[in-house]
Amino acid sequence: MKNLVPIKQLILSISDTLLTSVCYYALPIIGIPSSKSRSNRSKWLSEAEYLTVPKSFLAFLVGFIDGDGCISIKRDKDYVTFRLIISLHLDDISTINYIQSVLKIGKIYTYPSRKSPTVKLVFNKTELQEVLFPLLQYHGIFFLTKNRRTQYDLAMFILNNNVKLSSELIQTVPVIHKQPKTAKGYVNLPFFNDWIVGFTCGEGSFFIKQNNDGCFQLKQKLHFLLFDAFKLVFNTTRKITVDKELYAQFGVSSKSDVQNVINFFSFSGHHALIGLKFIQYSIWLEKLKNSSRYAKLNFPR
């Protein structure tokens, strides 16, 4: 009888075991990881720490990748692999450093001698397989632009089916996330507002025209439902324009529309603009404050 464990202690022990199990399986690896990459994790966060990465940051990151990233699928002779690349002008290296500082994954490459100096953040297959993609699945966050969705679906097919050879690829891969069928459906996505902030860092611009109009624009390949959703978020009736039958452009400049833009980026509690886009936005605000047309708007202090 002396070896019996008190019932309270036993319950606590079982509870701890269950909690540990839940935490362990909360962020499952996608597919079968390569044994060759097991030694590259010394700087990674723990699973518990990854689960505390803010959802707003992940939504921001996906929007940024939708705007200015690429999931590159490479066929090297008979083999296939992939990686995720974010490429920016070297002047915007603070954005790259910020993303890496949060996730503790990815490798930074700089190319200062190029005609246009460049910095790249590259996530390898293992980092996507064990950290980033599982985090996106855990939080229900997904890509919204056509090109990125297509790339992501193919990458997930490769992981889920342990594809090694290019001959194992199929013509049509399963769709991982169904997209909203209406503009309102995009607006109702719980991560959409933070996604817009990231997308703005990649594809947006704040500027003053020669006629002193203060403008905010978003531009990318045609995706009318997504751009109609921008109209709903910024509460405007401005028409979406089409450039060269290839690109959709959302743009506003009226006082009421500009105020809505300021409200969204400065007063709504979303993820902040970062890097060069934050600098561009700050300069834009200062010019608006000194404009006779926009001076009476409500600006952040």
PDB file of C-alpha atoms in Angstrom:
ATOM      1  CA  MET A   1       0.000   0.000   0.000  1.00  0.00           C
ATOM      2  CA  LYS A   2       2.938   2.360   0.529  1.00  0.00           C
ATOM      3  CA  ASN A   3       3.612   2.436  -3.233  1.00  0.00           C
ATOM      4  CA  LEU A   4       0.144   3.652  -4.147  1.00  0.00           C
ATOM      5  CA  VAL A   5       0.052   7.154  -5.702  1.00  0.00           C
ATOM      6  CA  PRO A   6      -2.410   9.560  -4.022  1.00  0.00           C
ATOM      7  CA  ILE A   7      -5.453  10.098  -6.252  1.00  0.00           C
ATOM      8  CA  LYS A   8      -4.940  13.906  -6.410  1.00  0.00           C
ATOM      9  CA  GLN A   9      -1.330  13.463  -7.528  1.00  0.00           C
ATOM     10  CA  LEU A  10      -2.435  10.889 -10.113  1.00  0.00           C
ATOM     11  CA  ILE A  11      -5.059  13.253 -11.562  1.00  0.00           C
ATOM     12  CA  LEU A  12      -2.525  16.076 -11.787  1.00  0.00           C
ATOM     13  CA  SER A  13      -0.055  13.755 -13.484  1.00  0.00           C
ATOM     14  CA  ILE A  14      -2.637  12.644 -16.046  1.00  0.00           C
ATOM     15  CA  SER A  15      -3.664  16.262 -16.644  1.00  0.00           C
ATOM     16  CA  ASP A  16      -0.056  17.284 -17.256  1.00  0.00           C
ATOM     17  CA  THR A  17       0.412  14.377 -19.650  1.00  0.00           C
ATOM     18  CA  LEU A  18      -2.727  15.257 -21.590  1.00  0.00           C
ATOM     19  CA  LEU A  19      -1.723  18.919 -21.742  1.00  0.00           C
ATOM     20  CA  THR A  20       1.714  17.963 -23.015  1.00  0.00           C
ATOM     21  CA  SER A  21       0.133  15.750 -25.661  1.00  0.00           C
ATOM     22  CA  VAL A  22      -2.214  18.492 -26.791  1.00  0.00           C
ATOM     23  CA  CYS A  23       0.663  20.960 -27.095  1.00  0.00           C
ATOM     24  CA  TYR A  24       2.788  18.409 -28.928  1.00  0.00           C
ATOM     25  CA  TYR A  25       0.154  17.740 -31.587  1.00  0.00           C
ATOM     26  CA  ALA A  26      -1.135  21.299 -31.863  1.00  0.00           C
ATOM     27  CA  LEU A  27       1.366  22.132 -34.601  1.00  0.00           C
ATOM     28  CA  PRO A  28       1.757  18.935 -36.631  1.00  0.00           C
ATOM     29  CA  ILE A  29       4.425  18.590 -39.299  1.00  0.00           C
ATOM     30  CA  ILE A  30       3.030  18.465 -42.831  1.00  0.00           C
ATOM     31  CA  GLY A  31       4.142  15.307 -44.616  1.00  0.00           C
ATOM     32  CA  ILE A  32       7.411  13.502 -43.905  1.00  0.00           C
ATOM     33  CA  PRO A  33      10.387  15.702 -42.963  1.00  0.00           C
ATOM     34  CA  SER A  34      13.785  14.985 -44.451  1.00  0.00           C
ATOM     35  CA  SER A  35      16.299  13.360 -42.102  1.00  0.00           C
ATOM     36  CA  LYS A  36      19.041  15.475 -43.709  1.00  0.00           C
ATOM     37  CA  SER A  37      17.628  18.678 -42.228  1.00  0.00           C
ATOM     38  CA  ARG A  38      17.301  17.646 -38.579  1.00  0.00           C
ATOM     39  CA  SER A  39      20.339  19.674 -37.452  1.00  0.00           C
ATOM     40  CA  ASN A  40      19.139  23.088 -38.641  1.00  0.00           C
ATOM     41  CA  ARG A  41      16.800  23.859 -35.758  1.00  0.00           C
ATOM     42  CA  SER A  42      19.090  25.358 -33.127  1.00  0.00           C
ATOM     43  CA  LYS A  43      17.690  28.876 -33.591  1.00  0.00           C
ATOM     44  CA  TRP A  44      14.055  27.828 -33.898  1.00  0.00           C
ATOM     45  CA  LEU A  45      11.524  28.676 -31.229  1.00  0.00           C
ATOM     46  CA  SER A  46       9.800  25.915 -29.292  1.00  0.00           C
ATOM     47  CA  GLU A  47       6.374  24.781 -30.431  1.00  0.00           C
ATOM     48  CA  ALA A  48       4.793  26.539 -27.447  1.00  0.00           C
ATOM     49  CA  GLU A  49       6.552  29.763 -28.443  1.00  0.00           C
ATOM     50  CA  TYR A  50       5.446  29.437 -32.073  1.00  0.00           C
ATOM     51  CA  LEU A  51       1.863  29.082 -30.899  1.00  0.00           C
ATOM     52  CA  THR A  52       2.177  32.499 -29.226  1.00  0.00           C
ATOM     53  CA  VAL A  53       3.196  34.245 -32.464  1.00  0.00           C
ATOM     54  CA  PRO A  54       0.391  36.813 -32.932  1.00  0.00           C
ATOM     55  CA  LYS A  55      -2.269  35.866 -35.436  1.00  0.00           C
ATOM     56  CA  SER A  56      -2.186  39.472 -36.649  1.00  0.00           C
ATOM     57  CA  PHE A  57       1.478  39.042 -37.616  1.00  0.00           C
ATOM     58  CA  LEU A  58       0.779  35.846 -39.566  1.00  0.00           C
ATOM     59  CA  ALA A  59      -2.125  37.486 -41.415  1.00  0.00           C
ATOM     60  CA  PHE A  60       0.105  40.471 -42.158  1.00  0.00           C
ATOM     61  CA  LEU A  61       2.838  38.142 -43.433  1.00  0.00           C
ATOM     62  CA  VAL A  62       0.470  36.238 -45.731  1.00  0.00           C
ATOM     63  CA  GLY A  63      -0.819  39.520 -47.163  1.00  0.00           C
ATOM     64  CA  PHE A  64       2.753  40.663 -47.690  1.00  0.00           C
ATOM     65  CA  ILE A  65       3.665  37.395 -49.436  1.00  0.00           C
ATOM     66  CA  ASP A  66       0.505  37.645 -51.557  1.00  0.00           C
ATOM     67  CA  GLY A  67       1.725  41.054 -52.638  1.00  0.00           C
ATOM     68  CA  ASP A  68       5.491  40.695 -52.794  1.00  0.00           C
ATOM     69  CA  GLY A  69       6.486  37.057 -52.334  1.00  0.00           C
ATOM     70  CA  CYS A  70       6.720  33.820 -54.262  1.00  0.00           C
ATOM     71  CA  ILE A  71       6.569  30.096 -53.493  1.00  0.00           C
ATOM     72  CA  SER A  72       9.141  28.908 -55.999  1.00  0.00           C
ATOM     73  CA  ILE A  73       8.662  25.320 -57.219  1.00  0.00           C
ATOM     74  CA  LYS A  74      11.912  24.081 -58.777  1.00  0.00           C
ATOM     75  CA  ARG A  75      12.459  21.033 -60.967  1.00  0.00           C
ATOM     76  CA  ASP A  76      16.154  20.179 -60.767  1.00  0.00           C
ATOM     77  CA  LYS A  77      16.720  17.404 -63.324  1.00  0.00           C
ATOM     78  CA  ASP A  78      14.368  14.645 -62.125  1.00  0.00           C
ATOM     79  CA  TYR A  79      13.779  16.064 -58.646  1.00  0.00           C
ATOM     80  CA  VAL A  80      11.361  18.671 -57.358  1.00  0.00           C
ATOM     81  CA  THR A  81      11.598  20.983 -54.358  1.00  0.00           C
ATOM     82  CA  PHE A  82      10.368  24.401 -53.319  1.00  0.00           C
ATOM     83  CA  ARG A  83      11.057  27.417 -51.140  1.00  0.00           C
ATOM     84  CA  LEU A  84       9.331  30.680 -50.266  1.00  0.00           C
ATOM     85  CA  ILE A  85      11.113  33.882 -51.277  1.00  0.00           C
ATOM     86  CA  ILE A  86      10.493  37.493 -50.276  1.00  0.00           C
ATOM     87  CA  SER A  87      12.615  39.875 -52.344  1.00  0.00           C
ATOM     88  CA  LEU A  88      12.835  43.610 -51.612  1.00  0.00           C
ATOM     89  CA  HIS A  89      15.046  46.578 -52.352  1.00  0.00           C
ATOM     90  CA  LEU A  90      18.018  46.592 -50.002  1.00  0.00           C
ATOM     91  CA  ASP A  91      16.791  49.874 -48.493  1.00  0.00           C
ATOM     92  CA  ASP A  92      13.883  47.891 -47.035  1.00  0.00           C
ATOM     93  CA  ILE A  93      16.041  45.368 -45.187  1.00  0.00           C
ATOM     94  CA  SER A  94      14.381  46.357 -41.886  1.00  0.00           C
ATOM     95  CA  THR A  95      11.187  44.665 -43.118  1.00  0.00           C
ATOM     96  CA  ILE A  96      13.092  41.445 -43.798  1.00  0.00           C
ATOM     97  CA  ASN A  97      14.828  41.642 -40.408  1.00  0.00           C
ATOM     98  CA  TYR A  98      11.489  42.162 -38.663  1.00  0.00           C
ATOM     99  CA  ILE A  99       9.891  39.084 -40.229  1.00  0.00           C
ATOM    100  CA  GLN A 100      12.875  36.890 -39.414  1.00  0.00           C
ATOM    101  CA  SER A 101      13.091  38.231 -35.857  1.00  0.00           C
ATOM    102  CA  VAL A 102       9.552  37.035 -35.130  1.00  0.00           C
ATOM    103  CA  LEU A 103       9.721  33.597 -36.765  1.00  0.00           C
ATOM    104  CA  LYS A 104      13.423  32.785 -36.172  1.00  0.00           C
ATOM    105  CA  ILE A 105      13.510  30.938 -39.495  1.00  0.00           C
ATOM    106  CA  GLY A 106      14.593  31.834 -43.004  1.00  0.00           C
ATOM    107  CA  LYS A 107      17.949  32.915 -44.377  1.00  0.00           C
ATOM    108  CA  ILE A 108      18.765  36.466 -45.477  1.00  0.00           C
ATOM    109  CA  TYR A 109      20.757  37.128 -48.643  1.00  0.00           C
ATOM    110  CA  THR A 110      21.912  40.588 -49.722  1.00  0.00           C
ATOM    111  CA  TYR A 111      22.967  41.656 -53.211  1.00  0.00           C
ATOM    112  CA  PRO A 112      24.346  45.199 -52.797  1.00  0.00           C
ATOM    113  CA  SER A 113      26.245  45.254 -56.093  1.00  0.00           C
ATOM    114  CA  ARG A 114      23.235  44.689 -58.333  1.00  0.00           C
ATOM    115  CA  LYS A 115      21.899  47.519 -60.477  1.00  0.00           C
ATOM    116  CA  SER A 116      18.952  47.526 -58.084  1.00  0.00           C
ATOM    117  CA  PRO A 117      20.410  46.427 -54.702  1.00  0.00           C
ATOM    118  CA  THR A 118      18.301  43.594 -53.331  1.00  0.00           C
ATOM    119  CA  VAL A 119      17.684  41.697 -50.101  1.00  0.00           C
ATOM    120  CA  LYS A 120      15.965  38.317 -49.967  1.00  0.00           C
ATOM    121  CA  LEU A 121      14.464  36.265 -47.168  1.00  0.00           C
ATOM    122  CA  VAL A 122      14.302  32.597 -48.150  1.00  0.00           C
ATOM    123  CA  PHE A 123      12.346  29.935 -46.240  1.00  0.00           C
ATOM    124  CA  ASN A 124      13.418  26.408 -47.157  1.00  0.00           C
ATOM    125  CA  LYS A 125      11.142  23.393 -47.509  1.00  0.00           C
ATOM    126  CA  THR A 126      11.724  22.171 -43.954  1.00  0.00           C
ATOM    127  CA  GLU A 127      10.907  25.577 -42.426  1.00  0.00           C
ATOM    128  CA  LEU A 128       7.688  25.745 -44.423  1.00  0.00           C
ATOM    129  CA  GLN A 129       6.824  22.135 -43.645  1.00  0.00           C
ATOM    130  CA  GLU A 130       7.389  22.296 -39.893  1.00  0.00           C
ATOM    131  CA  VAL A 131       6.769  25.926 -38.939  1.00  0.00           C
ATOM    132  CA  LEU A 132       5.118  28.397 -41.307  1.00  0.00           C
ATOM    133  CA  PHE A 133       2.542  26.256 -43.115  1.00  0.00           C
ATOM    134  CA  PRO A 134       1.461  24.469 -39.891  1.00  0.00           C
ATOM    135  CA  LEU A 135       1.049  27.868 -38.203  1.00  0.00           C
ATOM    136  CA  LEU A 136      -1.151  29.100 -41.048  1.00  0.00           C
ATOM    137  CA  GLN A 137      -3.269  25.950 -40.870  1.00  0.00           C
ATOM    138  CA  TYR A 138      -3.543  26.182 -37.089  1.00  0.00           C
ATOM    139  CA  HIS A 139      -4.891  29.755 -37.289  1.00  0.00           C
ATOM    140  CA  GLY A 140      -7.011  29.261 -40.422  1.00  0.00           C
ATOM    141  CA  ILE A 141      -5.068  31.846 -42.446  1.00  0.00           C
ATOM    142  CA  PHE A 142      -4.552  31.357 -46.183  1.00  0.00           C
ATOM    143  CA  PHE A 143      -3.387  33.092 -49.350  1.00  0.00           C
ATOM    144  CA  LEU A 144      -5.914  35.149 -51.323  1.00  0.00           C
ATOM    145  CA  THR A 145      -4.286  35.955 -54.673  1.00  0.00           C
ATOM    146  CA  LYS A 146      -4.526  33.485 -57.557  1.00  0.00           C
ATOM    147  CA  ASN A 147      -0.803  32.986 -58.151  1.00  0.00           C
ATOM    148  CA  ARG A 148       0.039  32.444 -54.492  1.00  0.00           C
ATOM    149  CA  ARG A 149      -2.915  30.067 -53.990  1.00  0.00           C
ATOM    150  CA  THR A 150      -1.799  27.984 -56.970  1.00  0.00           C
ATOM    151  CA  GLN A 151       1.773  27.850 -55.676  1.00  0.00           C
ATOM    152  CA  TYR A 152       0.645  26.969 -52.139  1.00  0.00           C
ATOM    153  CA  ASP A 153      -1.686  24.185 -53.304  1.00  0.00           C
ATOM    154  CA  LEU A 154       1.135  22.612 -55.332  1.00  0.00           C
ATOM    155  CA  ALA A 155       3.581  22.912 -52.416  1.00  0.00           C
ATOM    156  CA  MET A 156       1.065  21.256 -50.086  1.00  0.00           C
ATOM    157  CA  PHE A 157       0.493  18.453 -52.602  1.00  0.00           C
ATOM    158  CA  ILE A 158       4.255  17.847 -52.694  1.00  0.00           C
ATOM    159  CA  LEU A 159       4.416  17.719 -48.886  1.00  0.00           C
ATOM    160  CA  ASN A 160       1.289  15.658 -48.262  1.00  0.00           C
ATOM    161  CA  ASN A 161       2.280  13.062 -50.867  1.00  0.00           C
ATOM    162  CA  ASN A 162       6.023  13.067 -50.145  1.00  0.00           C
ATOM    163  CA  VAL A 163       6.706  13.901 -53.782  1.00  0.00           C
ATOM    164  CA  LYS A 164      10.391  13.702 -54.667  1.00  0.00           C
ATOM    165  CA  LEU A 165      10.390  13.324 -58.446  1.00  0.00           C
ATOM    166  CA  SER A 166       8.957  15.728 -60.997  1.00  0.00           C
ATOM    167  CA  SER A 167       7.316  12.735 -62.692  1.00  0.00           C
ATOM    168  CA  GLU A 168       5.140  12.311 -59.578  1.00  0.00           C
ATOM    169  CA  LEU A 169       3.474  15.695 -60.054  1.00  0.00           C
ATOM    170  CA  ILE A 170      -0.047  15.745 -61.457  1.00  0.00           C
ATOM    171  CA  GLN A 171      -1.775  18.243 -63.719  1.00  0.00           C
ATOM    172  CA  THR A 172      -4.437  19.374 -61.233  1.00  0.00           C
ATOM    173  CA  VAL A 173      -3.739  19.353 -57.492  1.00  0.00           C
ATOM    174  CA  PRO A 174      -6.384  19.543 -54.730  1.00  0.00           C
ATOM    175  CA  VAL A 175      -7.474  22.991 -53.561  1.00  0.00           C
ATOM    176  CA  ILE A 176      -6.582  23.421 -49.889  1.00  0.00           C
ATOM    177  CA  HIS A 177      -8.783  26.431 -49.085  1.00  0.00           C
ATOM    178  CA  LYS A 178     -11.934  27.435 -50.913  1.00  0.00           C
ATOM    179  CA  GLN A 179     -12.034  31.155 -51.610  1.00  0.00           C
ATOM    180  CA  PRO A 180     -14.984  33.419 -50.739  1.00  0.00           C
ATOM    181  CA  LYS A 181     -17.538  33.762 -53.531  1.00  0.00           C
ATOM    182  CA  THR A 182     -18.464  37.379 -52.782  1.00  0.00           C
ATOM    183  CA  ALA A 183     -16.662  40.579 -51.838  1.00  0.00           C
ATOM    184  CA  LYS A 184     -18.465  40.489 -48.491  1.00  0.00           C
ATOM    185  CA  GLY A 185     -17.090  36.995 -47.976  1.00  0.00           C
ATOM    186  CA  TYR A 186     -13.551  38.369 -48.120  1.00  0.00           C
ATOM    187  CA  VAL A 187     -14.426  41.148 -45.681  1.00  0.00           C
ATOM    188  CA  ASN A 188     -15.815  38.567 -43.257  1.00  0.00           C
ATOM    189  CA  LEU A 189     -12.566  36.607 -43.142  1.00  0.00           C
ATOM    190  CA  PRO A 190     -11.309  37.136 -39.558  1.00  0.00           C
ATOM    191  CA  PHE A 191      -7.759  37.812 -40.768  1.00  0.00           C
ATOM    192  CA  PHE A 192      -8.631  40.085 -43.715  1.00  0.00           C
ATOM    193  CA  ASN A 193      -7.819  43.487 -42.185  1.00  0.00           C
ATOM    194  CA  ASP A 194      -4.326  42.480 -41.077  1.00  0.00           C
ATOM    195  CA  TRP A 195      -3.877  40.799 -44.459  1.00  0.00           C
ATOM    196  CA  ILE A 196      -4.656  44.161 -46.120  1.00  0.00           C
ATOM    197  CA  VAL A 197      -1.888  45.831 -44.096  1.00  0.00           C
ATOM    198  CA  GLY A 198       0.626  43.255 -45.318  1.00  0.00           C
ATOM    199  CA  PHE A 199      -0.678  43.463 -48.877  1.00  0.00           C
ATOM    200  CA  THR A 200      -0.312  47.246 -48.704  1.00  0.00           C
ATOM    201  CA  CYS A 201       3.341  46.885 -47.672  1.00  0.00           C
ATOM    202  CA  GLY A 202       3.819  44.806 -50.803  1.00  0.00           C
ATOM    203  CA  GLU A 203       1.529  46.422 -53.382  1.00  0.00           C
ATOM    204  CA  GLY A 204       0.236  49.690 -51.912  1.00  0.00           C
ATOM    205  CA  SER A 205       1.359  53.287 -52.198  1.00  0.00           C
ATOM    206  CA  PHE A 206       0.694  56.604 -50.460  1.00  0.00           C
ATOM    207  CA  PHE A 207       1.523  59.701 -52.501  1.00  0.00           C
ATOM    208  CA  ILE A 208       0.579  63.278 -53.401  1.00  0.00           C
ATOM    209  CA  LYS A 209      -0.243  64.105 -57.027  1.00  0.00           C
ATOM    210  CA  GLN A 210       0.921  67.284 -58.737  1.00  0.00           C
ATOM    211  CA  ASN A 211      -2.603  68.682 -58.286  1.00  0.00           C
ATOM    212  CA  ASN A 212      -2.147  68.115 -54.505  1.00  0.00           C
ATOM    213  CA  ASP A 213      -4.558  65.169 -54.330  1.00  0.00           C
ATOM    214  CA  GLY A 214      -3.587  62.835 -51.505  1.00  0.00           C
ATOM    215  CA  CYS A 215      -3.824  59.317 -52.913  1.00  0.00           C
ATOM    216  CA  PHE A 216      -3.850  55.777 -51.587  1.00  0.00           C
ATOM    217  CA  GLN A 217      -3.606  52.967 -54.140  1.00  0.00           C
ATOM    218  CA  LEU A 218      -3.509  49.185 -54.245  1.00  0.00           C
ATOM    219  CA  LYS A 219      -2.634  47.459 -57.497  1.00  0.00           C
ATOM    220  CA  GLN A 220      -2.171  43.866 -58.654  1.00  0.00           C
ATOM    221  CA  LYS A 221      -3.270  41.367 -61.293  1.00  0.00           C
ATOM    222  CA  LEU A 222      -7.003  41.206 -61.941  1.00  0.00           C
ATOM    223  CA  HIS A 223      -9.039  39.925 -59.000  1.00  0.00           C
ATOM    224  CA  PHE A 224     -12.312  41.828 -58.996  1.00  0.00           C
ATOM    225  CA  LEU A 225     -13.923  40.257 -55.924  1.00  0.00           C
ATOM    226  CA  LEU A 226     -10.848  40.952 -53.820  1.00  0.00           C
ATOM    227  CA  PHE A 227     -10.660  44.554 -55.005  1.00  0.00           C
ATOM    228  CA  ASP A 228     -14.394  45.028 -54.472  1.00  0.00           C
ATOM    229  CA  ALA A 229     -13.739  43.895 -50.904  1.00  0.00           C
ATOM    230  CA  PHE A 230     -11.261  46.770 -50.548  1.00  0.00           C
ATOM    231  CA  LYS A 231     -14.099  49.141 -51.441  1.00  0.00           C
ATOM    232  CA  LEU A 232     -16.208  47.698 -48.633  1.00  0.00           C
ATOM    233  CA  VAL A 233     -13.405  47.878 -46.064  1.00  0.00           C
ATOM    234  CA  PHE A 234     -12.583  51.504 -46.909  1.00  0.00           C
ATOM    235  CA  ASN A 235     -16.265  52.391 -47.318  1.00  0.00           C
ATOM    236  CA  THR A 236     -15.976  54.004 -50.744  1.00  0.00           C
ATOM    237  CA  THR A 237     -17.923  53.965 -53.997  1.00  0.00           C
ATOM    238  CA  ARG A 238     -14.866  54.604 -56.158  1.00  0.00           C
ATOM    239  CA  LYS A 239     -14.716  52.334 -59.190  1.00  0.00           C
ATOM    240  CA  ILE A 240     -11.953  49.779 -59.629  1.00  0.00           C
ATOM    241  CA  THR A 241      -9.915  50.678 -62.703  1.00  0.00           C
ATOM    242  CA  VAL A 242      -8.238  48.189 -65.040  1.00  0.00           C
ATOM    243  CA  ASP A 243      -4.774  48.805 -66.488  1.00  0.00           C
ATOM    244  CA  LYS A 244      -3.750  47.093 -69.765  1.00  0.00           C
ATOM    245  CA  GLU A 245      -6.432  44.437 -69.150  1.00  0.00           C
ATOM    246  CA  LEU A 246      -4.012  42.822 -66.702  1.00  0.00           C
ATOM    247  CA  TYR A 247      -4.058  44.809 -63.465  1.00  0.00           C
ATOM    248  CA  ALA A 248      -6.798  45.974 -61.130  1.00  0.00           C
ATOM    249  CA  GLN A 249      -6.284  49.242 -59.272  1.00  0.00           C
ATOM    250  CA  PHE A 250      -8.056  50.531 -56.192  1.00  0.00           C
ATOM    251  CA  GLY A 251      -7.455  54.217 -55.534  1.00  0.00           C
ATOM    252  CA  VAL A 252      -8.990  56.971 -53.401  1.00  0.00           C
ATOM    253  CA  SER A 253      -8.273  60.668 -52.874  1.00  0.00           C
ATOM    254  CA  SER A 254     -11.427  62.411 -51.618  1.00  0.00           C
ATOM    255  CA  LYS A 255     -11.365  63.859 -48.099  1.00  0.00           C
ATOM    256  CA  SER A 256     -13.841  61.320 -46.737  1.00  0.00           C
ATOM    257  CA  ASP A 257     -12.020  58.417 -48.385  1.00  0.00           C
ATOM    258  CA  VAL A 258      -8.616  59.601 -47.173  1.00  0.00           C
ATOM    259  CA  GLN A 259     -10.019  59.872 -43.650  1.00  0.00           C
ATOM    260  CA  ASN A 260     -11.207  56.268 -43.910  1.00  0.00           C
ATOM    261  CA  VAL A 261      -7.707  55.239 -44.978  1.00  0.00           C
ATOM    262  CA  ILE A 262      -6.177  57.077 -42.002  1.00  0.00           C
ATOM    263  CA  ASN A 263      -8.719  55.503 -39.670  1.00  0.00           C
ATOM    264  CA  PHE A 264      -7.851  52.041 -40.966  1.00  0.00           C
ATOM    265  CA  PHE A 265      -4.082  52.327 -40.708  1.00  0.00           C
ATOM    266  CA  SER A 266      -3.823  54.527 -37.600  1.00  0.00           C
ATOM    267  CA  PHE A 267      -6.884  54.039 -35.410  1.00  0.00           C
ATOM    268  CA  SER A 268      -8.189  50.492 -35.936  1.00  0.00           C
ATOM    269  CA  GLY A 269      -5.685  48.428 -33.962  1.00  0.00           C
ATOM    270  CA  HIS A 270      -4.542  46.331 -36.918  1.00  0.00           C
ATOM    271  CA  HIS A 271      -0.960  45.227 -37.459  1.00  0.00           C
ATOM    272  CA  ALA A 272       1.186  48.272 -38.169  1.00  0.00           C
ATOM    273  CA  LEU A 273       2.754  49.201 -41.479  1.00  0.00           C
ATOM    274  CA  ILE A 274       6.490  48.538 -41.332  1.00  0.00           C
ATOM    275  CA  GLY A 275       9.718  49.404 -43.114  1.00  0.00           C
ATOM    276  CA  LEU A 276       9.727  51.747 -46.098  1.00  0.00           C
ATOM    277  CA  LYS A 277       5.935  51.616 -46.365  1.00  0.00           C
ATOM    278  CA  PHE A 278       5.580  52.991 -42.845  1.00  0.00           C
ATOM    279  CA  ILE A 279       8.014  55.794 -43.743  1.00  0.00           C
ATOM    280  CA  GLN A 280       6.055  56.510 -46.919  1.00  0.00           C
ATOM    281  CA  TYR A 281       2.790  56.602 -44.950  1.00  0.00           C
ATOM    282  CA  SER A 282       4.272  58.928 -42.299  1.00  0.00           C
ATOM    283  CA  ILE A 283       5.543  61.372 -44.937  1.00  0.00           C
ATOM    284  CA  TRP A 284       2.149  61.229 -46.646  1.00  0.00           C
ATOM    285  CA  LEU A 285       0.391  62.131 -43.388  1.00  0.00           C
ATOM    286  CA  GLU A 286       2.684  65.111 -42.823  1.00  0.00           C
ATOM    287  CA  LYS A 287       1.992  66.426 -46.309  1.00  0.00           C
ATOM    288  CA  LEU A 288      -1.746  65.997 -45.779  1.00  0.00           C
ATOM    289  CA  LYS A 289      -1.538  67.954 -42.525  1.00  0.00           C
ATOM    290  CA  ASN A 290       0.082  70.836 -44.406  1.00  0.00           C
ATOM    291  CA  SER A 291      -2.485  70.744 -47.195  1.00  0.00           C
ATOM    292  CA  SER A 292      -5.346  73.237 -47.181  1.00  0.00           C
ATOM    293  CA  ARG A 293      -7.643  70.513 -48.505  1.00  0.00           C
ATOM    294  CA  TYR A 294      -6.893  67.806 -45.922  1.00  0.00           C
ATOM    295  CA  ALA A 295      -5.613  69.788 -42.917  1.00  0.00           C
ATOM    296  CA  LYS A 296      -8.835  69.425 -40.904  1.00  0.00           C
ATOM    297  CA  LEU A 297      -8.888  65.640 -41.047  1.00  0.00           C
ATOM    298  CA  ASN A 298      -8.320  63.603 -37.891  1.00  0.00           C
ATOM    299  CA  PHE A 299      -4.650  62.596 -37.809  1.00  0.00           C
ATOM    300  CA  PRO A 300      -2.712  60.410 -35.355  1.00  0.00           C
ATOM    301  CA  ARG A 301      -0.554  62.366 -32.924  1.00  0.00           C
TER     302      ARG A 301
END
